PDB file of C-alpha atoms and ligand atoms in Angstrom:
ATOM      1  CA  MET R 180      97.955 111.926 127.249  1.00 89.00           C
ATOM      2  CA  LEU R 181      94.984 113.040 127.942  1.00 94.00           C
ATOM      3  CA  GLU R 182      92.126 110.738 128.346  1.00 97.00           C
ATOM      4  CA  THR R 183      88.277 110.901 127.039  1.00 98.00           C
ATOM      5  CA  GLU R 184      86.104 109.491 128.119  1.00 98.00           C
ATOM      6  CA  PHE R 185      85.460 105.982 125.689  1.00 98.00           C
ATOM      7  CA  ILE R 186      87.516 103.420 124.091  1.00 98.00           C
ATOM      8  CA  TRP R 187      85.818 100.895 122.219  1.00 98.00           C
ATOM      9  CA  HIS R 188      86.568  97.306 123.513  1.00 98.00           C
ATOM     10  CA  ASN R 189      85.408  94.243 122.040  1.00 98.00           C
ATOM     11  CA  GLY R 190      82.618  94.791 121.382  1.00 97.00           C
ATOM     12  CA  LYS R 191      81.394  97.674 123.210  1.00 98.00           C
ATOM     13  CA  LEU R 192      82.540 101.525 124.340  1.00 98.00           C
ATOM     14  CA  VAL R 193      83.525 101.195 128.142  1.00 98.00           C
ATOM     15  CA  PRO R 194      84.752 103.255 130.485  1.00 98.00           C
ATOM     16  CA  TRP R 195      88.398 104.782 129.515  1.00 98.00           C
ATOM     17  CA  LYS R 196      89.786 102.981 132.731  1.00 98.00           C
ATOM     18  CA  GLU R 197      88.641  99.906 132.056  1.00 98.00           C
ATOM     19  CA  ALA R 198      89.982  99.272 128.466  1.00 98.00           C
ATOM     20  CA  THR R 199      92.143  97.074 130.260  1.00 98.00           C
ATOM     21  CA  VAL R 200      93.859  93.429 129.380  1.00 97.00           C
ATOM     22  CA  HIS R 201      95.516  91.066 130.832  1.00 96.00           C
ATOM     23  CA  VAL R 202      99.075  90.530 131.879  1.00 96.00           C
ATOM     24  CA  MET R 203      99.491  87.171 129.303  1.00 94.00           C
ATOM     25  CA  THR R 204      98.538  88.757 126.618  1.00 95.00           C
ATOM     26  CA  HIS R 205     100.234  87.581 124.535  1.00 95.00           C
ATOM     27  CA  GLY R 206     100.491  90.771 122.295  1.00 96.00           C
ATOM     28  CA  LEU R 207     102.038  92.076 125.483  1.00 96.00           C
ATOM     29  CA  HIS R 208     104.988  89.092 125.823  1.00 95.00           C
ATOM     30  CA  TYR R 209     105.905  89.211 121.490  1.00 95.00           C
ATOM     31  CA  GLY R 210     105.239  92.321 119.825  1.00 96.00           C
ATOM     32  CA  SER R 211     102.511  90.269 118.455  1.00 97.00           C
ATOM     33  CA  SER R 212      99.619  93.831 118.063  1.00 98.00           C
ATOM     34  CA  ILE R 213      99.363  96.274 114.422  1.00 98.00           C
ATOM     35  CA  PHE R 214      98.116  99.303 114.707  1.00 98.00           C
ATOM     36  CA  GLU R 215      96.508 102.874 113.164  1.00 98.00           C
ATOM     37  CA  GLY R 216      98.095 107.151 113.875  1.00 98.00           C
ATOM     38  CA  ILE R 217      94.058 108.539 112.323  1.00 98.00           C
ATOM     39  CA  ARG R 218      94.240 112.291 113.161  1.00 98.00           C
ATOM     40  CA  VAL R 219      90.783 114.160 112.760  1.00 98.00           C
ATOM     41  CA  TYR R 220      90.677 117.301 111.716  1.00 98.00           C
ATOM     42  CA  ASP R 221      88.121 120.793 113.160  1.00 97.00           C
ATOM     43  CA  THR R 222      88.011 121.414 109.430  1.00 96.00           C
ATOM     44  CA  SER R 223      85.740 123.742 107.942  1.00 92.00           C
ATOM     45  CA  GLY R 224      82.941 121.894 107.187  1.00 92.00           C
ATOM     46  CA  GLY R 225      83.061 120.109 110.589  1.00 95.00           C
ATOM     47  CA  PRO R 226      85.190 117.691 112.098  1.00 97.00           C
ATOM     48  CA  ALA R 227      86.926 115.422 109.443  1.00 98.00           C
ATOM     49  CA  PHE R 228      88.672 111.655 109.541  1.00 98.00           C
ATOM     50  CA  LEU R 229      91.208 112.415 107.244  1.00 98.00           C
ATOM     51  CA  CYS R 230      92.584 108.780 104.402  1.00 98.00           C
ATOM     52  CA  LEU R 231      90.605 106.968 107.674  1.00 98.00           C
ATOM     53  CA  GLY R 232      89.881 104.334 104.615  1.00 98.00           C
ATOM     54  CA  ARG R 233      93.202 104.024 103.642  1.00 98.00           C
ATOM     55  CA  HIS R 234      94.045 104.338 106.777  1.00 98.00           C
ATOM     56  CA  LEU R 235      92.077 101.362 108.127  1.00 98.00           C
ATOM     57  CA  LYS R 236      92.843  99.647 104.249  1.00 98.00           C
ATOM     58  CA  ARG R 237      96.900  99.718 105.920  1.00 98.00           C
ATOM     59  CA  LEU R 238      95.406  97.748 109.482  1.00 98.00           C
ATOM     60  CA  TYR R 239      93.887  95.277 107.263  1.00 98.00           C
ATOM     61  CA  ASP R 240      97.035  94.981 104.765  1.00 98.00           C
ATOM     62  CA  SER R 241      98.721  94.442 108.304  1.00 98.00           C
ATOM     63  CA  ALA R 242      96.719  91.841 110.220  1.00 98.00           C
ATOM     64  CA  LYS R 243      96.859  90.329 106.643  1.00 97.00           C
ATOM     65  CA  ILE R 244     100.981  90.280 107.116  1.00 97.00           C
ATOM     66  CA  TYR R 245     100.834  88.109 109.405  1.00 96.00           C
ATOM     67  CA  ARG R 246      98.036  86.608 109.622  1.00 95.00           C
ATOM     68  CA  MET R 247      95.380  87.497 112.103  1.00 96.00           C
ATOM     69  CA  GLU R 248      92.295  86.790 112.062  1.00 96.00           C
ATOM     70  CA  MET R 249      90.050  90.011 112.703  1.00 97.00           C
ATOM     71  CA  PRO R 250      86.339  89.561 114.431  1.00 97.00           C
ATOM     72  CA  MET R 251      84.829  92.370 112.032  1.00 98.00           C
ATOM     73  CA  GLY R 252      85.097  93.880 108.245  1.00 98.00           C
ATOM     74  CA  ILE R 253      86.665  97.092 107.022  1.00 98.00           C
ATOM     75  CA  GLU R 254      82.909  98.681 107.190  1.00 98.00           C
ATOM     76  CA  GLU R 255      82.021  97.750 110.709  1.00 98.00           C
ATOM     77  CA  MET R 256      85.113  98.921 111.677  1.00 98.00           C
ATOM     78  CA  THR R 257      84.704 102.292 109.310  1.00 98.00           C
ATOM     79  CA  ALA R 258      82.333 102.489 111.644  1.00 98.00           C
ATOM     80  CA  ILE R 259      83.319 102.153 115.194  1.00 98.00           C
ATOM     81  CA  CYS R 260      85.921 104.881 114.571  1.00 98.00           C
ATOM     82  CA  HIS R 261      82.497 106.937 113.997  1.00 98.00           C
ATOM     83  CA  GLN R 262      80.855 106.177 116.746  1.00 98.00           C
ATOM     84  CA  VAL R 263      84.318 106.548 119.087  1.00 98.00           C
ATOM     85  CA  ILE R 264      84.657 110.362 117.673  1.00 98.00           C
ATOM     86  CA  THR R 265      81.013 110.744 118.474  1.00 98.00           C
ATOM     87  CA  ALA R 266      80.518 109.341 122.217  1.00 98.00           C
ATOM     88  CA  ASN R 267      83.483 110.554 122.889  1.00 98.00           C
ATOM     89  CA  LYS R 268      81.741 114.924 120.728  1.00 97.00           C
ATOM     90  CA  LEU R 269      85.194 114.893 120.004  1.00 97.00           C
ATOM     91  CA  LYS R 270      85.792 117.761 117.462  1.00 96.00           C
ATOM     92  CA  ALA R 271      89.745 116.582 116.687  1.00 97.00           C
ATOM     93  CA  ALA R 272      91.439 113.366 117.661  1.00 98.00           C
ATOM     94  CA  TYR R 273      94.004 111.148 117.150  1.00 98.00           C
ATOM     95  CA  VAL R 274      92.450 107.754 116.734  1.00 98.00           C
ATOM     96  CA  ARG R 275      94.102 104.723 117.379  1.00 98.00           C
ATOM     97  CA  PRO R 276      93.027 101.528 116.366  1.00 98.00           C
ATOM     98  CA  LEU R 277      94.719  98.382 118.067  1.00 98.00           C
ATOM     99  CA  ALA R 278      94.236  94.849 117.400  1.00 98.00           C
ATOM    100  CA  TYR R 279      96.191  92.260 118.940  1.00 98.00           C
ATOM    101  CA  ARG R 280      96.726  88.228 119.315  1.00 96.00           C
ATOM    102  CA  GLY R 281      94.772  88.305 123.170  1.00 95.00           C
ATOM    103  CA  TYR R 282      94.302  85.719 126.259  1.00 93.00           C
ATOM    104  CA  GLY R 283      94.849  82.033 125.731  1.00 90.00           C
ATOM    105  CA  THR R 284      98.223  80.405 125.095  1.00 87.00           C
ATOM    106  CA  LEU R 285     101.663  81.336 124.800  1.00 89.00           C
ATOM    107  CA  THR R 286     102.490  79.261 122.397  1.00 92.00           C
ATOM    108  CA  VAL R 287     104.997  81.492 120.114  1.00 92.00           C
ATOM    109  CA  TYR R 288     102.579  81.078 117.005  1.00 88.00           C
ATOM    110  CA  GLY R 289     100.284  82.354 118.596  1.00 80.00           C
ATOM    111  CA  THR R 290      96.740  81.722 118.968  1.00 72.00           C
ATOM    112  CA  PRO R 291      94.055  80.693 116.768  1.00 75.00           C
ATOM    113  CA  ASP R 292      91.289  82.913 117.842  1.00 81.00           C
ATOM    114  CA  PRO R 293      90.356  86.216 116.678  1.00 85.00           C
ATOM    115  CA  ALA R 294      92.335  89.012 117.540  1.00 96.00           C
ATOM    116  CA  GLU R 295      91.351  91.708 119.933  1.00 97.00           C
ATOM    117  CA  VAL R 296      90.200  94.760 119.156  1.00 98.00           C
ATOM    118  CA  SER R 297      90.178  98.384 120.904  1.00 98.00           C
ATOM    119  CA  VAL R 298      89.622 101.590 119.513  1.00 98.00           C
ATOM    120  CA  ALA R 299      90.602 104.498 120.732  1.00 98.00           C
ATOM    121  CA  ALA R 300      90.527 108.765 120.793  1.00 98.00           C
ATOM    122  CA  PHE R 301      91.846 111.330 122.741  1.00 98.00           C
ATOM    123  CA  PRO R 302      93.017 115.511 121.721  1.00 96.00           C
ATOM    124  CA  TRP R 303      97.062 115.550 120.143  1.00 92.00           C
ATOM    125  CA  GLY R 304      98.693 118.367 119.600  1.00 85.00           C
ATOM    126  CA  ALA R 305     101.398 119.254 117.851  1.00 81.00           C
ATOM    127  CA  TYR R 306     103.746 115.371 118.537  1.00 81.00           C
ATOM    128  CA  LEU R 307     106.999 117.362 117.713  1.00 82.00           C
ATOM    129  CA  GLY R 308     105.739 120.591 118.939  1.00 81.00           C
ATOM    130  CA  GLU R 309     104.494 124.102 118.465  1.00 80.00           C
ATOM    131  CA  GLU R 310     106.745 125.410 117.549  1.00 87.00           C
ATOM    132  CA  ALA R 311     108.623 123.124 115.177  1.00 92.00           C
ATOM    133  CA  MET R 312     106.677 123.562 112.191  1.00 93.00           C
ATOM    134  CA  GLU R 313     107.357 126.656 112.050  1.00 92.00           C
ATOM    135  CA  LYS R 314     111.370 126.631 113.032  1.00 95.00           C
ATOM    136  CA  GLY R 315     112.279 123.199 112.745  1.00 97.00           C
ATOM    137  CA  VAL R 316     113.700 120.606 114.628  1.00 97.00           C
ATOM    138  CA  ASP R 317     117.134 119.191 115.134  1.00 97.00           C
ATOM    139  CA  VAL R 318     117.290 115.168 114.117  1.00 98.00           C
ATOM    140  CA  GLY R 319     120.373 113.091 114.398  1.00 98.00           C
ATOM    141  CA  VAL R 320     121.973 110.149 112.078  1.00 98.00           C
ATOM    142  CA  SER R 321     121.147 106.716 114.673  1.00 98.00           C
ATOM    143  CA  SER R 322     124.016 104.073 114.871  1.00 98.00           C
ATOM    144  CA  TRP R 323     121.061 102.246 114.946  1.00 98.00           C
ATOM    145  CA  THR R 324     120.256 100.458 111.927  1.00 98.00           C
ATOM    146  CA  ARG R 325     115.908 100.241 110.817  1.00 98.00           C
ATOM    147  CA  LEU R 326     115.536  96.441 109.437  1.00 97.00           C
ATOM    148  CA  ALA R 327     116.401  94.709 107.414  1.00 96.00           C
ATOM    149  CA  PRO R 328     114.698  92.863 104.822  1.00 94.00           C
ATOM    150  CA  ASN R 329     113.394  89.513 105.446  1.00 95.00           C
ATOM    151  CA  THR R 330     113.703  90.239 109.468  1.00 97.00           C
ATOM    152  CA  LEU R 331     110.543  91.328 110.362  1.00 97.00           C
ATOM    153  CA  PRO R 332     107.491  93.111 107.821  1.00 98.00           C
ATOM    154  CA  THR R 333     108.293  96.911 107.222  1.00 98.00           C
ATOM    155  CA  MET R 334     104.908  97.545 105.301  1.00 98.00           C
ATOM    156  CA  ALA R 335     103.517  96.252 108.889  1.00 98.00           C
ATOM    157  CA  LYS R 336     102.031  98.504 110.828  1.00 98.00           C
ATOM    158  CA  ALA R 337     103.426  96.411 113.991  1.00 98.00           C
ATOM    159  CA  GLY R 338     103.648  97.032 117.702  1.00 98.00           C
ATOM    160  CA  GLY R 339     106.962  94.860 117.045  1.00 97.00           C
ATOM    161  CA  ASN R 340     108.511  96.924 114.972  1.00 97.00           C
ATOM    162  CA  TYR R 341     108.274  99.643 117.482  1.00 98.00           C
ATOM    163  CA  LEU R 342     111.249  98.843 119.540  1.00 98.00           C
ATOM    164  CA  SER R 343     113.640  99.744 116.574  1.00 97.00           C
ATOM    165  CA  SER R 344     111.741 103.408 116.390  1.00 98.00           C
ATOM    166  CA  GLN R 345     112.183 102.992 120.461  1.00 98.00           C
ATOM    167  CA  LEU R 346     115.965 102.622 120.163  1.00 98.00           C
ATOM    168  CA  ILE R 347     116.584 105.142 117.337  1.00 98.00           C
ATOM    169  CA  SER R 348     113.894 107.718 118.955  1.00 98.00           C
ATOM    170  CA  MET R 349     115.567 107.325 123.156  1.00 98.00           C
ATOM    171  CA  GLU R 350     119.463 107.734 121.629  1.00 98.00           C
ATOM    172  CA  ALA R 351     118.399 110.565 120.286  1.00 98.00           C
ATOM    173  CA  HIS R 352     116.999 112.428 123.074  1.00 98.00           C
ATOM    174  CA  ARG R 353     120.712 111.074 125.001  1.00 98.00           C
ATOM    175  CA  HIS R 354     121.923 112.996 122.763  1.00 97.00           C
ATOM    176  CA  GLY R 355     119.476 116.207 123.004  1.00 97.00           C
ATOM    177  CA  TYR R 356     117.664 116.012 119.994  1.00 98.00           C
ATOM    178  CA  VAL R 357     114.178 115.897 119.228  1.00 96.00           C
ATOM    179  CA  GLU R 358     113.669 112.860 116.730  1.00 97.00           C
ATOM    180  CA  GLY R 359     116.943 110.384 114.862  1.00 98.00           C
ATOM    181  CA  ILE R 360     116.183 108.799 111.625  1.00 98.00           C
ATOM    182  CA  GLY R 361     117.446 105.937 110.642  1.00 98.00           C
ATOM    183  CA  LEU R 362     119.461 103.762 107.754  1.00 98.00           C
ATOM    184  CA  ASP R 363     117.763 100.937 106.357  1.00 98.00           C
ATOM    185  CA  ALA R 364     119.548  97.102 106.164  1.00 98.00           C
ATOM    186  CA  THR R 365     122.018  99.467 102.560  1.00 98.00           C
ATOM    187  CA  GLY R 366     123.427 101.858 104.126  1.00 98.00           C
ATOM    188  CA  ASN R 367     120.870 104.334 102.751  1.00 98.00           C
ATOM    189  CA  ILE R 368     118.159 107.117 104.387  1.00 98.00           C
ATOM    190  CA  SER R 369     114.636 105.273 105.342  1.00 98.00           C
ATOM    191  CA  GLU R 370     112.649 107.623 107.799  1.00 98.00           C
ATOM    192  CA  GLY R 371     112.337 109.188 111.104  1.00 98.00           C
ATOM    193  CA  ALA R 372     111.037 107.097 114.751  1.00 98.00           C
ATOM    194  CA  GLY R 373     107.419 108.420 113.512  1.00 97.00           C
ATOM    195  CA  GLU R 374     107.772 109.897 110.325  1.00 98.00           C
ATOM    196  CA  ASN R 375     109.105 109.465 106.652  1.00 98.00           C
ATOM    197  CA  LEU R 376     111.453 112.434 105.397  1.00 98.00           C
ATOM    198  CA  PHE R 377     111.372 114.006 102.323  1.00 98.00           C
ATOM    199  CA  VAL R 378     115.319 115.660 100.997  1.00 98.00           C
ATOM    200  CA  VAL R 379     115.355 119.357  99.176  1.00 98.00           C
ATOM    201  CA  ARG R 380     117.546 119.537  96.732  1.00 98.00           C
ATOM    202  CA  GLU R 381     118.323 121.980  93.834  1.00 96.00           C
ATOM    203  CA  GLY R 382     114.821 122.076  93.802  1.00 95.00           C
ATOM    204  CA  ILE R 383     113.354 119.136  93.059  1.00 98.00           C
ATOM    205  CA  ILE R 384     111.831 116.805  96.507  1.00 98.00           C
ATOM    206  CA  HIS R 385     113.326 112.987  97.456  1.00 98.00           C
ATOM    207  CA  THR R 386     112.007 110.931  99.910  1.00 98.00           C
ATOM    208  CA  PRO R 387     113.285 106.753  99.602  1.00 98.00           C
ATOM    209  CA  PRO R 388     111.322 104.389  98.596  1.00 98.00           C
ATOM    210  CA  ILE R 389     109.437 101.770  99.746  1.00 98.00           C
ATOM    211  CA  SER R 390     112.209  99.203 100.136  1.00 97.00           C
ATOM    212  CA  ALA R 391     113.984 101.161 101.888  1.00 98.00           C
ATOM    213  CA  ALA R 392     112.333  99.463 105.306  1.00 98.00           C
ATOM    214  CA  ILE R 393     110.089 102.666 105.480  1.00 98.00           C
ATOM    215  CA  LEU R 394     106.338 102.323 106.621  1.00 98.00           C
ATOM    216  CA  PRO R 395     105.106 103.607 103.601  1.00 98.00           C
ATOM    217  CA  GLY R 396     103.342 106.958 104.759  1.00 98.00           C
ATOM    218  CA  ILE R 397      99.678 107.615 104.675  1.00 98.00           C
ATOM    219  CA  THR R 398     101.387 111.517 104.772  1.00 98.00           C
ATOM    220  CA  ARG R 399     103.816 110.450 102.749  1.00 98.00           C
ATOM    221  CA  ASP R 400     101.696 110.374  99.762  1.00 98.00           C
ATOM    222  CA  ILE R 401      99.720 113.416 100.653  1.00 98.00           C
ATOM    223  CA  THR R 402     102.218 115.327 100.246  1.00 98.00           C
ATOM    224  CA  ILE R 403     103.732 113.370  97.122  1.00 98.00           C
ATOM    225  CA  ASP R 404     100.648 114.445  95.660  1.00 98.00           C
ATOM    226  CA  LEU R 405     100.214 118.468  97.120  1.00 98.00           C
ATOM    227  CA  ALA R 406     104.325 118.400  96.200  1.00 98.00           C
ATOM    228  CA  ARG R 407     103.124 117.068  92.393  1.00 98.00           C
ATOM    229  CA  ARG R 408      99.611 119.600  91.977  1.00 98.00           C
ATOM    230  CA  LEU R 409     102.058 122.458  93.371  1.00 98.00           C
ATOM    231  CA  GLY R 410     104.317 122.145  90.109  1.00 98.00           C
ATOM    232  CA  TYR R 411     107.086 120.328  92.183  1.00 98.00           C
ATOM    233  CA  GLU R 412     109.502 116.955  90.860  1.00 98.00           C
ATOM    234  CA  VAL R 413     109.262 114.113  93.374  1.00 98.00           C
ATOM    235  CA  ARG R 414     111.509 111.316  93.353  1.00 98.00           C
ATOM    236  CA  GLU R 415     110.911 108.152  95.583  1.00 98.00           C
ATOM    237  CA  GLU R 416     114.771 106.918  95.522  1.00 98.00           C
ATOM    238  CA  ASN R 417     117.251 105.502  97.584  1.00 98.00           C
ATOM    239  CA  LEU R 418     119.233 107.874  98.687  1.00 98.00           C
ATOM    240  CA  PRO R 419     122.746 108.396 101.189  1.00 98.00           C
ATOM    241  CA  ARG R 420     123.605 109.720 104.643  1.00 98.00           C
ATOM    242  CA  GLU R 421     125.262 112.471 102.958  1.00 98.00           C
ATOM    243  CA  ILE R 422     122.775 114.252 101.311  1.00 98.00           C
ATOM    244  CA  LEU R 423     120.999 115.252 104.487  1.00 98.00           C
ATOM    245  CA  TYR R 424     123.991 117.726 105.199  1.00 98.00           C
ATOM    246  CA  VAL R 425     123.847 119.515 101.769  1.00 98.00           C
ATOM    247  CA  ALA R 426     120.706 119.198 101.458  1.00 98.00           C
ATOM    248  CA  GLU R 427     118.925 122.690 101.074  1.00 98.00           C
ATOM    249  CA  GLU R 428     115.741 121.501 102.957  1.00 98.00           C
ATOM    250  CA  VAL R 429     115.062 118.253 104.938  1.00 98.00           C
ATOM    251  CA  PHE R 430     110.877 117.747 105.760  1.00 98.00           C
ATOM    252  CA  MET R 431     109.807 115.014 108.020  1.00 98.00           C
ATOM    253  CA  THR R 432     105.612 113.167 107.615  1.00 98.00           C
ATOM    254  CA  GLY R 433     103.235 111.034 109.750  1.00 98.00           C
ATOM    255  CA  THR R 434      99.770 111.263 110.619  1.00 98.00           C
ATOM    256  CA  ALA R 435     100.922 112.772 114.234  1.00 95.00           C
ATOM    257  CA  THR R 436     104.143 115.128 113.162  1.00 95.00           C
ATOM    258  CA  GLU R 437     101.855 115.660 110.460  1.00 97.00           C
ATOM    259  CA  VAL R 438     105.086 118.153 107.859  1.00 97.00           C
ATOM    260  CA  VAL R 439     107.790 119.610 110.355  1.00 97.00           C
ATOM    261  CA  PRO R 440     110.757 120.747 109.184  1.00 98.00           C
ATOM    262  CA  VAL R 441     114.372 119.753 109.349  1.00 98.00           C
ATOM    263  CA  ARG R 442     116.809 122.810 110.829  1.00 97.00           C
ATOM    264  CA  THR R 443     120.146 120.704 112.380  1.00 98.00           C
ATOM    265  CA  VAL R 444     121.082 116.903 111.378  1.00 98.00           C
ATOM    266  CA  ASP R 445     124.071 116.349 114.370  1.00 98.00           C
ATOM    267  CA  GLY R 446     124.855 119.441 113.843  1.00 98.00           C
ATOM    268  CA  ILE R 447     124.727 120.531 110.369  1.00 98.00           C
ATOM    269  CA  GLU R 448     122.674 123.206 109.259  1.00 98.00           C
ATOM    270  CA  VAL R 449     120.757 122.185 106.952  1.00 98.00           C
ATOM    271  CA  GLY R 450     119.940 124.469 104.081  1.00 95.00           C
ATOM    272  CA  ALA R 451     119.532 128.501 105.819  1.00 91.00           C
ATOM    273  CA  GLY R 452     119.210 126.388 108.918  1.00 94.00           C
ATOM    274  CA  SER R 453     115.310 126.861 109.567  1.00 94.00           C
ATOM    275  CA  ARG R 454     111.937 126.228 106.890  1.00 96.00           C
ATOM    276  CA  GLY R 455     112.807 126.665 104.155  1.00 97.00           C
ATOM    277  CA  PRO R 456     110.053 127.876 101.322  1.00 97.00           C
ATOM    278  CA  VAL R 457     109.311 124.474  99.798  1.00 98.00           C
ATOM    279  CA  THR R 458     108.221 123.012 103.368  1.00 98.00           C
ATOM    280  CA  ALA R 459     105.943 125.944 103.186  1.00 97.00           C
ATOM    281  CA  ALA R 460     104.314 126.065 100.692  1.00 98.00           C
ATOM    282  CA  LEU R 461     103.451 121.539 101.668  1.00 98.00           C
ATOM    283  CA  GLN R 462     102.760 122.790 104.925  1.00 98.00           C
ATOM    284  CA  LYS R 463     100.789 125.779 103.818  1.00 98.00           C
ATOM    285  CA  ALA R 464      99.027 123.352 100.871  1.00 98.00           C
ATOM    286  CA  PHE R 465      98.951 120.327 103.608  1.00 98.00           C
ATOM    287  CA  PHE R 466      96.741 122.176 106.320  1.00 97.00           C
ATOM    288  CA  GLY R 467      94.659 124.211 104.094  1.00 97.00           C
ATOM    289  CA  LEU R 468      92.875 121.104 104.080  1.00 97.00           C
ATOM    290  CA  PHE R 469      91.124 122.167 106.675  1.00 97.00           C
ATOM    291  CA  ASP R 470      90.588 125.692 106.245  1.00 96.00           C
ATOM    292  CA  GLY R 471      89.736 124.862 102.979  1.00 95.00           C
ATOM    293  CA  THR R 472      92.103 126.603 100.874  1.00 97.00           C
ATOM    294  CA  THR R 473      93.601 123.206  99.317  1.00 98.00           C
ATOM    295  CA  GLU R 474      90.940 121.693  97.718  1.00 97.00           C
ATOM    296  CA  ASP R 475      90.143 118.361  98.256  1.00 97.00           C
ATOM    297  CA  THR R 476      90.296 116.636  95.390  1.00 97.00           C
ATOM    298  CA  LYS R 477      90.696 112.887  96.342  1.00 97.00           C
ATOM    299  CA  GLY R 478      88.002 112.887  99.039  1.00 97.00           C
ATOM    300  CA  TRP R 479      90.785 112.636 101.959  1.00 98.00           C
ATOM    301  CA  LEU R 480      88.545 114.183 104.370  1.00 98.00           C
ATOM    302  CA  GLU R 481      85.446 112.152 105.775  1.00 98.00           C
ATOM    303  CA  PRO R 482      82.900 114.329 107.954  1.00 97.00           C
ATOM    304  CA  VAL R 483      82.415 111.885 111.511  1.00 97.00           C
ATOM    305  CA  GLU R 484      78.281 110.484 111.108  1.00 91.00           C
ATOM    306  CA  VAL R 485      77.366 112.118 114.192  1.00 78.00           C
TER     307      VAL R 485
HETATM  308  C1  PLP D 257     108.025 104.848 111.480  1.00 66.90           C
HETATM  309  C2  PLP D 257     106.553 105.113 110.360  1.00 66.90           C
HETATM  310  N1  PLP D 257     107.384 105.562 109.736  1.00 66.90           N
HETATM  311  C3  PLP D 257     105.899 106.932 109.210  1.00 66.90           C
HETATM  312  C4  PLP D 257     105.143 106.970 109.450  1.00 66.90           C
HETATM  313  C5  PLP D 257     103.986 107.791 108.927  1.00 66.90           C
HETATM  314  O1  PLP D 257     103.039 107.192 108.840  1.00 66.90           O
HETATM  315  P1  PLP D 257     101.553 108.286 108.568  1.00 66.90           P
HETATM  316  O2  PLP D 257     101.787 109.173 107.714  1.00 66.90           O
HETATM  317  O3  PLP D 257     100.707 106.486 107.975  1.00 66.90           O
HETATM  318  O4  PLP D 257     101.264 108.662 109.795  1.00 66.90           O
HETATM  319  C6  PLP D 257     104.679 106.269 110.793  1.00 66.90           C
HETATM  320  C7  PLP D 257     103.435 106.341 111.550  1.00 66.90           C
HETATM  321  O5  PLP D 257     102.889 106.374 111.979  1.00 66.90           O
HETATM  322  C8  PLP D 257     105.732 105.680 111.944  1.00 66.90           C
HETATM  323  O6  PLP D 257     105.588 105.524 112.675  1.00 66.90           O
END
């Protein structure tokens, strides 16, 4: 991790190394944290957040699902995110707001106190590697099923959910894959350990619905919007595992991952075994948002306030 100078922690900017917690912190024991991952891009119009408002809305939705009281409103949180970027003089960054049940009691139901909050930002390149953007990645379907309905809510981006992601991702790496794909409790495709998944078949783009134990990804929404703008039909529907083997293209989306082609699944080549034309068109449209070649018709970019 590339350390920056300051992290905002419980009310003020502190030096990176001083943003620490007590070992008896509730969130550390029980996974009771919620967080976001947001990117700032160095765009042709200067540094800008991508969908800051939507990410913070999801953070506050996660807090609501877990009845976690946030010590500040969304407006203040927005200002803090801007402050962290400017204080660290960052032009491009990955921003990580985090809220967690703090120090006080170890009762499982948690503390009634407001959550403790931090916001860090640091430079982070392509999550799955630069080469992956063009050549694609090798992925494997995991033996670990994603969270079943009525167990843990996947609409919340909560720390505890990432134990599922860790099992899926660790197994994938053990088998030599870059990433793992989880199936939902019914056996249909859910998502990657840290990405949403898309399949192109007979020219139509398909992606699992939010009922398939996915995190409702913001890059997923952007991609669906851009794809429709480019004239593609996009369907949100349940998908069987084997469509991954017979699809023309498979790709994954996420804030850290961006838009990445998948070239093999379980050792089987997807399409021609390299990035397909639909994925390439969507990557072009996505990255075009930052050099101005794709019009930001929805106001997704929010310039960093200097
Ligand atoms: C499990 C999981 N699914 C999907 C995504 C993609 O979501 P987003 O595009 O909002 O980053 C992420 C990224 O954080 C994730 O962790």
